[in-house]
Amino acid sequence: MINFPNFSLSVSLIVFTDFMKTITAVPGQDVTLTCHTPNNNNIKYVHWSRADLESEYLLVYRNGQFFPANQHPSFKNRVDLQDRQMKDGDVSLILKNVNTADDGTYQCRVIGLSLRSRVNSSVFQKGLRVESLLCFKMNQ
């Protein structure tokens, strides 16, 4: 963490995509991590994870339901899909109340009916390499 008289710089998020993106936020702000399928493809499964969380995840949606059982405790009540209808294939994640513990590599996996013929098919969709989330804390 770098401290300056009026603020300190802290958070970095890494996410996979075909492009690099930097998000700047203040602790407590909400950020959106984008992920899109080519269309809604009858989406059956959405899995948002972070590499360092191992078996725990941020969000799982399967067959019309969210599954909070193995959700990492630090993300409970802090994540949601930007569009629960997933119109136009939008499975972007809203991360609420960003803090320095949110550093890491994020991944979005989507499975739709059209992908079912592949064994163990999971598609790492476009829209997710956030090079860094710069989190500035304003000191009073």
JSON list of C-alpha atoms in Angstrom, two decimals:
[
{"chain": "A", "resi": 1, "resn": "MET", "atom": "CA", "xyz": [0.00, 0.00, 0.00]},
{"chain": "A", "resi": 2, "resn": "ILE", "atom": "CA", "xyz": [1.31, 3.47, -0.87]},
{"chain": "A", "resi": 3, "resn": "ASN", "atom": "CA", "xyz": [0.35, 6.23, 1.54]},
{"chain": "A", "resi": 4, "resn": "PHE", "atom": "CA", "xyz": [0.08, 9.86, 0.52]},
{"chain": "A", "resi": 5, "resn": "PRO", "atom": "CA", "xyz": [-1.10, 12.78, 2.67]},
{"chain": "A", "resi": 6, "resn": "ASN", "atom": "CA", "xyz": [-4.64, 12.69, 1.24]},
{"chain": "A", "resi": 7, "resn": "PHE", "atom": "CA", "xyz": [-5.08, 9.11, 0.03]},
{"chain": "A", "resi": 8, "resn": "SER", "atom": "CA", "xyz": [-3.60, 5.64, -0.19]},
{"chain": "A", "resi": 9, "resn": "LEU", "atom": "CA", "xyz": [-3.46, 3.38, -3.24]},
{"chain": "A", "resi": 10, "resn": "SER", "atom": "CA", "xyz": [-4.22, -0.27, -2.79]},
{"chain": "A", "resi": 11, "resn": "VAL", "atom": "CA", "xyz": [-6.28, -2.78, -4.85]},
{"chain": "A", "resi": 12, "resn": "SER", "atom": "CA", "xyz": [-5.44, -4.74, -8.03]},
{"chain": "A", "resi": 13, "resn": "LEU", "atom": "CA", "xyz": [-7.79, -7.16, -9.79]},
{"chain": "A", "resi": 14, "resn": "ILE", "atom": "CA", "xyz": [-6.74, -9.45, -12.64]},
{"chain": "A", "resi": 15, "resn": "VAL", "atom": "CA", "xyz": [-9.38, -11.02, -14.86]},
{"chain": "A", "resi": 16, "resn": "PHE", "atom": "CA", "xyz": [-9.26, -12.84, -18.23]},
{"chain": "A", "resi": 17, "resn": "THR", "atom": "CA", "xyz": [-10.44, -11.38, -21.53]},
{"chain": "A", "resi": 18, "resn": "ASP", "atom": "CA", "xyz": [-9.32, -10.51, -25.00]},
{"chain": "A", "resi": 19, "resn": "PHE", "atom": "CA", "xyz": [-8.51, -6.99, -23.84]},
{"chain": "A", "resi": 20, "resn": "MET", "atom": "CA", "xyz": [-6.92, -5.30, -20.86]},
{"chain": "A", "resi": 21, "resn": "LYS", "atom": "CA", "xyz": [-8.87, -2.89, -18.70]},
{"chain": "A", "resi": 22, "resn": "THR", "atom": "CA", "xyz": [-8.17, -0.78, -15.64]},
{"chain": "A", "resi": 23, "resn": "ILE", "atom": "CA", "xyz": [-10.88, 0.11, -13.16]},
{"chain": "A", "resi": 24, "resn": "THR", "atom": "CA", "xyz": [-10.36, 2.88, -10.63]},
{"chain": "A", "resi": 25, "resn": "ALA", "atom": "CA", "xyz": [-12.48, 2.92, -7.50]},
{"chain": "A", "resi": 26, "resn": "VAL", "atom": "CA", "xyz": [-12.64, 4.14, -3.93]},
{"chain": "A", "resi": 27, "resn": "PRO", "atom": "CA", "xyz": [-13.13, 1.54, -1.16]},
{"chain": "A", "resi": 28, "resn": "GLY", "atom": "CA", "xyz": [-16.83, 1.07, -0.72]},
{"chain": "A", "resi": 29, "resn": "GLN", "atom": "CA", "xyz": [-17.69, 1.62, -4.39]},
{"chain": "A", "resi": 30, "resn": "ASP", "atom": "CA", "xyz": [-19.31, -0.99, -6.62]},
{"chain": "A", "resi": 31, "resn": "VAL", "atom": "CA", "xyz": [-17.53, -2.22, -9.78]},
{"chain": "A", "resi": 32, "resn": "THR", "atom": "CA", "xyz": [-18.77, -4.28, -12.72]},
{"chain": "A", "resi": 33, "resn": "LEU", "atom": "CA", "xyz": [-16.62, -7.10, -14.14]},
{"chain": "A", "resi": 34, "resn": "THR", "atom": "CA", "xyz": [-17.87, -7.65, -17.67]},
{"chain": "A", "resi": 35, "resn": "CYS", "atom": "CA", "xyz": [-18.47, -11.01, -19.28]},
{"chain": "A", "resi": 36, "resn": "HIS", "atom": "CA", "xyz": [-20.64, -11.70, -22.34]},
{"chain": "A", "resi": 37, "resn": "THR", "atom": "CA", "xyz": [-21.54, -14.75, -24.38]},
{"chain": "A", "resi": 38, "resn": "PRO", "atom": "CA", "xyz": [-22.21, -14.22, -28.10]},
{"chain": "A", "resi": 39, "resn": "ASN", "atom": "CA", "xyz": [-25.94, -14.35, -27.28]},
{"chain": "A", "resi": 40, "resn": "ASN", "atom": "CA", "xyz": [-27.97, -15.79, -24.44]},
{"chain": "A", "resi": 41, "resn": "ASN", "atom": "CA", "xyz": [-27.39, -19.34, -25.80]},
{"chain": "A", "resi": 42, "resn": "ASN", "atom": "CA", "xyz": [-29.96, -20.66, -23.33]},
{"chain": "A", "resi": 43, "resn": "ILE", "atom": "CA", "xyz": [-27.48, -20.14, -20.51]},
{"chain": "A", "resi": 44, "resn": "LYS", "atom": "CA", "xyz": [-27.61, -23.01, -18.02]},
{"chain": "A", "resi": 45, "resn": "TYR", "atom": "CA", "xyz": [-24.54, -22.37, -15.90]},
{"chain": "A", "resi": 46, "resn": "VAL", "atom": "CA", "xyz": [-22.53, -19.30, -14.86]},
{"chain": "A", "resi": 47, "resn": "HIS", "atom": "CA", "xyz": [-19.56, -19.64, -12.52]},
{"chain": "A", "resi": 48, "resn": "TRP", "atom": "CA", "xyz": [-17.54, -16.67, -11.28]},
{"chain": "A", "resi": 49, "resn": "SER", "atom": "CA", "xyz": [-14.35, -17.54, -9.43]},
{"chain": "A", "resi": 50, "resn": "ARG", "atom": "CA", "xyz": [-11.03, -16.15, -8.28]},
{"chain": "A", "resi": 51, "resn": "ALA", "atom": "CA", "xyz": [-7.89, -18.29, -8.63]},
{"chain": "A", "resi": 52, "resn": "ASP", "atom": "CA", "xyz": [-6.74, -18.01, -5.02]},
{"chain": "A", "resi": 53, "resn": "LEU", "atom": "CA", "xyz": [-10.08, -19.09, -3.53]},
{"chain": "A", "resi": 54, "resn": "GLU", "atom": "CA", "xyz": [-9.59, -22.74, -4.58]},
{"chain": "A", "resi": 55, "resn": "SER", "atom": "CA", "xyz": [-12.90, -24.59, -4.14]},
{"chain": "A", "resi": 56, "resn": "GLU", "atom": "CA", "xyz": [-14.86, -21.53, -3.05]},
{"chain": "A", "resi": 57, "resn": "TYR", "atom": "CA", "xyz": [-16.36, -19.16, -5.58]},
{"chain": "A", "resi": 58, "resn": "LEU", "atom": "CA", "xyz": [-17.94, -15.73, -5.95]},
{"chain": "A", "resi": 59, "resn": "LEU", "atom": "CA", "xyz": [-21.18, -16.72, -7.64]},
{"chain": "A", "resi": 60, "resn": "VAL", "atom": "CA", "xyz": [-22.76, -19.82, -9.21]},
{"chain": "A", "resi": 61, "resn": "TYR", "atom": "CA", "xyz": [-25.99, -19.80, -11.20]},
{"chain": "A", "resi": 62, "resn": "ARG", "atom": "CA", "xyz": [-27.35, -23.10, -12.47]},
{"chain": "A", "resi": 63, "resn": "ASN", "atom": "CA", "xyz": [-30.66, -23.91, -14.13]},
{"chain": "A", "resi": 64, "resn": "GLY", "atom": "CA", "xyz": [-32.36, -20.73, -12.98]},
{"chain": "A", "resi": 65, "resn": "GLN", "atom": "CA", "xyz": [-31.06, -20.70, -9.40]},
{"chain": "A", "resi": 66, "resn": "PHE", "atom": "CA", "xyz": [-28.18, -19.20, -7.43]},
{"chain": "A", "resi": 67, "resn": "PHE", "atom": "CA", "xyz": [-26.18, -21.55, -5.20]},
{"chain": "A", "resi": 68, "resn": "PRO", "atom": "CA", "xyz": [-24.68, -19.85, -2.12]},
{"chain": "A", "resi": 69, "resn": "ALA", "atom": "CA", "xyz": [-23.47, -23.04, -0.36]},
{"chain": "A", "resi": 70, "resn": "ASN", "atom": "CA", "xyz": [-19.76, -22.85, -1.29]},
{"chain": "A", "resi": 71, "resn": "GLN", "atom": "CA", "xyz": [-19.61, -19.11, -1.81]},
{"chain": "A", "resi": 72, "resn": "HIS", "atom": "CA", "xyz": [-16.55, -17.51, -0.25]},
{"chain": "A", "resi": 73, "resn": "PRO", "atom": "CA", "xyz": [-17.67, -15.67, 2.92]},
{"chain": "A", "resi": 74, "resn": "SER", "atom": "CA", "xyz": [-16.10, -12.37, 1.87]},
{"chain": "A", "resi": 75, "resn": "PHE", "atom": "CA", "xyz": [-18.39, -12.24, -1.19]},
{"chain": "A", "resi": 76, "resn": "LYS", "atom": "CA", "xyz": [-21.69, -13.07, 0.52]},
{"chain": "A", "resi": 77, "resn": "ASN", "atom": "CA", "xyz": [-24.18, -10.25, -0.13]},
{"chain": "A", "resi": 78, "resn": "ARG", "atom": "CA", "xyz": [-21.54, -8.43, -2.21]},
{"chain": "A", "resi": 79, "resn": "VAL", "atom": "CA", "xyz": [-21.95, -9.98, -5.67]},
{"chain": "A", "resi": 80, "resn": "ASP", "atom": "CA", "xyz": [-24.79, -10.21, -8.16]},
{"chain": "A", "resi": 81, "resn": "LEU", "atom": "CA", "xyz": [-25.26, -10.54, -11.88]},
{"chain": "A", "resi": 82, "resn": "GLN", "atom": "CA", "xyz": [-25.68, -7.20, -13.59]},
{"chain": "A", "resi": 83, "resn": "ASP", "atom": "CA", "xyz": [-28.65, -8.64, -15.47]},
{"chain": "A", "resi": 84, "resn": "ARG", "atom": "CA", "xyz": [-30.29, -11.66, -13.84]},
{"chain": "A", "resi": 85, "resn": "GLN", "atom": "CA", "xyz": [-32.21, -12.21, -17.09]},
{"chain": "A", "resi": 86, "resn": "MET", "atom": "CA", "xyz": [-28.84, -12.48, -18.88]},
{"chain": "A", "resi": 87, "resn": "LYS", "atom": "CA", "xyz": [-30.29, -10.69, -21.90]},
{"chain": "A", "resi": 88, "resn": "ASP", "atom": "CA", "xyz": [-28.00, -10.63, -24.90]},
{"chain": "A", "resi": 89, "resn": "GLY", "atom": "CA", "xyz": [-25.61, -13.00, -23.11]},
{"chain": "A", "resi": 90, "resn": "ASP", "atom": "CA", "xyz": [-24.64, -10.48, -20.42]},
{"chain": "A", "resi": 91, "resn": "VAL", "atom": "CA", "xyz": [-23.32, -12.39, -17.38]},
{"chain": "A", "resi": 92, "resn": "SER", "atom": "CA", "xyz": [-21.32, -9.47, -15.98]},
{"chain": "A", "resi": 93, "resn": "LEU", "atom": "CA", "xyz": [-20.72, -9.48, -12.23]},
{"chain": "A", "resi": 94, "resn": "ILE", "atom": "CA", "xyz": [-21.34, -6.56, -9.90]},
{"chain": "A", "resi": 95, "resn": "LEU", "atom": "CA", "xyz": [-18.86, -6.54, -7.02]},
{"chain": "A", "resi": 96, "resn": "LYS", "atom": "CA", "xyz": [-20.21, -4.32, -4.27]},
{"chain": "A", "resi": 97, "resn": "ASN", "atom": "CA", "xyz": [-18.28, -2.45, -1.60]},
{"chain": "A", "resi": 98, "resn": "VAL", "atom": "CA", "xyz": [-14.82, -3.03, -3.11]},
{"chain": "A", "resi": 99, "resn": "ASN", "atom": "CA", "xyz": [-11.93, -3.35, -0.68]},
{"chain": "A", "resi": 100, "resn": "THR", "atom": "CA", "xyz": [-8.22, -4.22, -0.77]},
{"chain": "A", "resi": 101, "resn": "ALA", "atom": "CA", "xyz": [-8.92, -7.92, -0.13]},
{"chain": "A", "resi": 102, "resn": "ASP", "atom": "CA", "xyz": [-10.50, -8.08, -3.61]},
{"chain": "A", "resi": 103, "resn": "ASP", "atom": "CA", "xyz": [-7.09, -8.42, -5.32]},
{"chain": "A", "resi": 104, "resn": "GLY", "atom": "CA", "xyz": [-6.81, -11.47, -7.55]},
{"chain": "A", "resi": 105, "resn": "THR", "atom": "CA", "xyz": [-7.43, -13.18, -10.87]},
{"chain": "A", "resi": 106, "resn": "TYR", "atom": "CA", "xyz": [-11.13, -13.45, -11.71]},
{"chain": "A", "resi": 107, "resn": "GLN", "atom": "CA", "xyz": [-12.68, -15.88, -14.14]},
{"chain": "A", "resi": 108, "resn": "CYS", "atom": "CA", "xyz": [-16.12, -16.20, -15.72]},
{"chain": "A", "resi": 109, "resn": "ARG", "atom": "CA", "xyz": [-17.28, -19.59, -17.05]},
{"chain": "A", "resi": 110, "resn": "VAL", "atom": "CA", "xyz": [-20.51, -20.04, -18.97]},
{"chain": "A", "resi": 111, "resn": "ILE", "atom": "CA", "xyz": [-22.23, -23.18, -20.26]},
{"chain": "A", "resi": 112, "resn": "GLY", "atom": "CA", "xyz": [-25.27, -23.03, -22.52]},
{"chain": "A", "resi": 113, "resn": "LEU", "atom": "CA", "xyz": [-27.46, -25.60, -24.23]},
{"chain": "A", "resi": 114, "resn": "SER", "atom": "CA", "xyz": [-25.56, -25.19, -27.47]},
{"chain": "A", "resi": 115, "resn": "LEU", "atom": "CA", "xyz": [-22.35, -26.28, -25.69]},
{"chain": "A", "resi": 116, "resn": "ARG", "atom": "CA", "xyz": [-23.85, -29.41, -24.18]},
{"chain": "A", "resi": 117, "resn": "SER", "atom": "CA", "xyz": [-22.53, -31.78, -26.82]},
{"chain": "A", "resi": 118, "resn": "ARG", "atom": "CA", "xyz": [-18.96, -31.23, -25.65]},
{"chain": "A", "resi": 119, "resn": "VAL", "atom": "CA", "xyz": [-17.75, -33.29, -22.74]},
{"chain": "A", "resi": 120, "resn": "ASN", "atom": "CA", "xyz": [-16.80, -31.11, -19.76]},
{"chain": "A", "resi": 121, "resn": "SER", "atom": "CA", "xyz": [-17.19, -28.03, -21.90]},
{"chain": "A", "resi": 122, "resn": "SER", "atom": "CA", "xyz": [-16.81, -24.75, -20.17]},
{"chain": "A", "resi": 123, "resn": "VAL", "atom": "CA", "xyz": [-16.18, -21.61, -22.13]},
{"chain": "A", "resi": 124, "resn": "PHE", "atom": "CA", "xyz": [-13.97, -18.87, -20.77]},
{"chain": "A", "resi": 125, "resn": "GLN", "atom": "CA", "xyz": [-15.87, -15.96, -22.18]},
{"chain": "A", "resi": 126, "resn": "LYS", "atom": "CA", "xyz": [-14.63, -12.62, -23.37]},
{"chain": "A", "resi": 127, "resn": "GLY", "atom": "CA", "xyz": [-14.84, -9.69, -21.07]},
{"chain": "A", "resi": 128, "resn": "LEU", "atom": "CA", "xyz": [-12.65, -10.29, -18.23]},
{"chain": "A", "resi": 129, "resn": "ARG", "atom": "CA", "xyz": [-9.13, -9.27, -17.79]},
{"chain": "A", "resi": 130, "resn": "VAL", "atom": "CA", "xyz": [-9.16, -6.37, -15.44]},
{"chain": "A", "resi": 131, "resn": "GLU", "atom": "CA", "xyz": [-5.53, -5.43, -15.31]},
{"chain": "A", "resi": 132, "resn": "SER", "atom": "CA", "xyz": [-6.00, -3.53, -12.11]},
{"chain": "A", "resi": 133, "resn": "LEU", "atom": "CA", "xyz": [-8.56, -2.04, -9.85]},
{"chain": "A", "resi": 134, "resn": "LEU", "atom": "CA", "xyz": [-7.01, 1.03, -8.29]},
{"chain": "A", "resi": 135, "resn": "CYS", "atom": "CA", "xyz": [-8.64, 1.68, -4.99]},
{"chain": "A", "resi": 136, "resn": "PHE", "atom": "CA", "xyz": [-8.05, 5.10, -3.44]},
{"chain": "A", "resi": 137, "resn": "LYS", "atom": "CA", "xyz": [-8.87, 5.74, 0.19]},
{"chain": "A", "resi": 138, "resn": "MET", "atom": "CA", "xyz": [-9.30, 9.38, 1.06]},
{"chain": "A", "resi": 139, "resn": "ASN", "atom": "CA", "xyz": [-7.90, 10.22, 4.50]},
{"chain": "A", "resi": 140, "resn": "GLN", "atom": "CA", "xyz": [-9.62, 13.01, 6.35]}
]
